[in-house]
Amino acid sequence: MRYAADRILSLLLLGLAAFIAVQAWHLEVPFSYDPVGPKAFPLLLAGLLALLAVVLFVRPGPSGEWPSGALLLRLLVVMGLLVVYAALFIQAGYLLITALISVAIAWLFGASPLKALVGGVLLALGSYLLFTYALGISLPTGSWIEPLLGAN
């Protein structure tokens, strides 16, 4: 039973990869400025996830035990924070919600408040600049800030 946790997790991840691949396969946009279309990136990630899930199944980690106690509680809180992140992504905007959730997760796993704050803000700003300027991907600014910016 030592490796059961890793193998169960690998099967769940394999199922998630299949779900992502099916959803990406049905992704259609009326126009595309990219020659490979919108399916390529999610399909690539689904394939990578499937490959890593198979590796985890074949070569499970040394402990293979399910987390318990305080670690399990922290992981459940992280899952809740990620649900909040997904729910507020558009309304709060990328920069604000990414910084807040990153700070909360860093603090939850033992970072000092100052280090969590600096790390969360730098992660939000750095990834925003990467997505916006290096990759040309538009990220939501947040419905709360649009009136302040004078956007129509």
Short mmCIF file of C-alpha atoms in Angstrom, two decimals:
data_model
loop_
_atom_site.label_atom_id
_atom_site.label_comp_id
_atom_site.label_asym_id
_atom_site.label_seq_id
_atom_site.Cartn_x
_atom_site.Cartn_y
_atom_site.Cartn_z
CA MET A 1 0.00 0.00 0.00
CA ARG A 2 3.04 2.25 0.19
CA TYR A 3 2.74 3.39 -3.43
CA ALA A 4 -1.05 3.39 -3.59
CA ALA A 5 -1.39 7.15 -3.05
CA ASP A 6 0.91 8.03 -5.96
CA ARG A 7 -0.75 5.54 -8.26
CA ILE A 8 -4.26 6.74 -7.42
CA LEU A 9 -3.14 10.34 -7.96
CA SER A 10 -1.55 9.40 -11.29
CA LEU A 11 -4.81 7.84 -12.49
CA LEU A 12 -6.73 10.97 -11.45
CA LEU A 13 -4.22 13.15 -13.30
CA LEU A 14 -4.49 10.95 -16.36
CA GLY A 15 -8.27 11.40 -16.26
CA LEU A 16 -7.80 15.17 -15.93
CA ALA A 17 -5.45 15.16 -18.93
CA ALA A 18 -8.05 13.29 -20.98
CA PHE A 19 -10.76 15.75 -19.92
CA ILE A 20 -8.57 18.72 -20.88
CA ALA A 21 -7.73 17.14 -24.24
CA VAL A 22 -11.41 16.52 -25.05
CA GLN A 23 -12.38 20.06 -24.05
CA ALA A 24 -9.50 21.56 -26.04
CA TRP A 25 -10.36 19.48 -29.09
CA HIS A 26 -13.82 21.10 -29.21
CA LEU A 27 -12.39 24.61 -28.84
CA GLU A 28 -13.28 26.71 -31.87
CA VAL A 29 -12.97 30.44 -32.54
CA PRO A 30 -14.57 32.31 -35.43
CA PHE A 31 -11.22 33.71 -36.54
CA SER A 32 -7.64 32.88 -35.76
CA TYR A 33 -4.49 34.92 -36.11
CA ASP A 34 -2.40 31.91 -35.09
CA PRO A 35 -1.68 29.23 -37.71
CA VAL A 36 -2.01 26.36 -35.20
CA GLY A 37 -5.21 27.71 -33.64
CA PRO A 38 -6.36 27.77 -30.02
CA LYS A 39 -6.17 24.00 -29.54
CA ALA A 40 -2.40 23.59 -29.66
CA PHE A 41 -1.41 24.91 -26.23
CA PRO A 42 -4.04 23.08 -24.13
CA LEU A 43 -3.45 19.87 -26.09
CA LEU A 44 0.28 20.18 -25.51
CA LEU A 45 -0.28 20.69 -21.78
CA ALA A 46 -2.72 17.77 -21.64
CA GLY A 47 -0.14 15.55 -23.33
CA LEU A 48 2.57 16.65 -20.92
CA LEU A 49 0.25 16.02 -17.95
CA ALA A 50 -0.60 12.57 -19.28
CA LEU A 51 3.08 11.73 -19.77
CA LEU A 52 3.97 12.83 -16.24
CA ALA A 53 0.99 10.91 -14.82
CA VAL A 54 2.24 7.74 -16.50
CA VAL A 55 5.75 8.36 -15.11
CA LEU A 56 4.25 8.81 -11.61
CA PHE A 57 2.34 5.55 -12.00
CA VAL A 58 5.38 3.60 -13.18
CA ARG A 59 7.85 5.21 -10.74
CA PRO A 60 5.98 6.37 -7.62
CA GLY A 61 7.78 8.47 -5.03
CA PRO A 62 9.57 6.99 -2.02
CA SER A 63 6.88 7.66 0.61
CA GLY A 64 3.61 7.38 -1.26
CA GLU A 65 1.58 8.34 1.79
CA TRP A 66 -1.46 10.59 1.72
CA PRO A 67 -0.97 13.87 3.57
CA SER A 68 -2.63 14.15 6.94
CA GLY A 69 -3.09 16.62 9.78
CA ALA A 70 -1.87 20.16 9.28
CA LEU A 71 -0.48 19.50 5.80
CA LEU A 72 -3.81 18.13 4.60
CA LEU A 73 -5.60 21.18 6.01
CA ARG A 74 -3.16 23.54 4.27
CA LEU A 75 -3.61 21.70 0.96
CA LEU A 76 -7.39 21.93 1.27
CA VAL A 77 -7.10 25.66 1.97
CA VAL A 78 -4.94 26.01 -1.16
CA MET A 79 -7.63 24.23 -3.18
CA GLY A 80 -10.21 26.66 -1.78
CA LEU A 81 -7.98 29.62 -2.63
CA LEU A 82 -7.63 28.37 -6.20
CA VAL A 83 -11.42 28.17 -6.50
CA VAL A 84 -11.62 31.78 -5.24
CA TYR A 85 -8.92 32.71 -7.77
CA ALA A 86 -10.90 31.22 -10.63
CA ALA A 87 -14.15 32.81 -9.46
CA LEU A 88 -12.71 36.33 -9.06
CA PHE A 89 -10.19 36.33 -11.92
CA ILE A 90 -12.26 38.54 -14.26
CA GLN A 91 -13.89 40.78 -11.66
CA ALA A 92 -10.81 41.46 -9.52
CA GLY A 93 -8.33 41.48 -12.39
CA TYR A 94 -5.17 39.48 -12.93
CA LEU A 95 -2.75 41.66 -10.99
CA LEU A 96 -4.84 42.03 -7.82
CA ILE A 97 -6.15 38.47 -7.50
CA THR A 98 -2.79 36.89 -8.43
CA ALA A 99 -0.95 38.99 -5.86
CA LEU A 100 -3.52 38.31 -3.11
CA ILE A 101 -3.71 34.56 -3.67
CA SER A 102 0.08 34.26 -4.00
CA VAL A 103 0.59 36.14 -0.74
CA ALA A 104 -1.97 33.95 1.02
CA ILE A 105 -0.39 30.70 -0.22
CA ALA A 106 3.15 31.82 0.63
CA TRP A 107 2.07 32.86 4.12
CA LEU A 108 0.14 29.61 4.55
CA PHE A 109 3.30 27.60 3.89
CA GLY A 110 5.50 29.53 6.30
CA ALA A 111 6.78 32.66 4.59
CA SER A 112 6.98 35.74 6.78
CA PRO A 113 4.30 38.34 5.99
CA LEU A 114 6.86 40.67 4.39
CA LYS A 115 8.40 37.93 2.23
CA ALA A 116 4.94 36.70 1.24
CA LEU A 117 3.89 40.21 0.24
CA VAL A 118 7.05 40.94 -1.74
CA GLY A 119 6.95 37.53 -3.42
CA GLY A 120 3.25 37.79 -4.29
CA VAL A 121 3.59 41.28 -5.76
CA LEU A 122 6.71 40.35 -7.74
CA LEU A 123 5.06 37.17 -9.04
CA ALA A 124 1.96 39.09 -10.14
CA LEU A 125 3.92 41.91 -11.80
CA GLY A 126 6.50 39.64 -13.42
CA SER A 127 3.97 37.21 -14.84
CA TYR A 128 1.74 40.10 -15.99
CA LEU A 129 4.65 41.64 -17.89
CA LEU A 130 5.58 38.26 -19.35
CA PHE A 131 2.05 37.50 -20.56
CA THR A 132 1.28 41.03 -21.76
CA TYR A 133 4.51 42.10 -23.42
CA ALA A 134 6.49 38.95 -24.19
CA LEU A 135 3.57 36.71 -25.19
CA GLY A 136 1.06 39.36 -26.28
CA ILE A 137 -1.76 37.91 -24.17
CA SER A 138 -4.36 40.30 -22.78
CA LEU A 139 -5.21 39.75 -19.13
CA PRO A 140 -8.25 41.16 -17.32
CA THR A 141 -7.70 44.44 -15.48
CA GLY A 142 -10.73 43.97 -13.27
CA SER A 143 -14.20 45.42 -13.43
CA TRP A 144 -13.49 47.49 -10.31
CA ILE A 145 -10.59 49.41 -11.88
CA GLU A 146 -12.04 50.07 -15.34
CA PRO A 147 -14.12 53.07 -14.15
CA LEU A 148 -11.01 54.52 -12.50
CA LEU A 149 -9.07 54.18 -15.77
CA GLY A 150 -11.82 55.88 -17.74
CA ALA A 151 -12.42 52.82 -19.95
CA ASN A 152 -15.69 52.90 -21.87
#
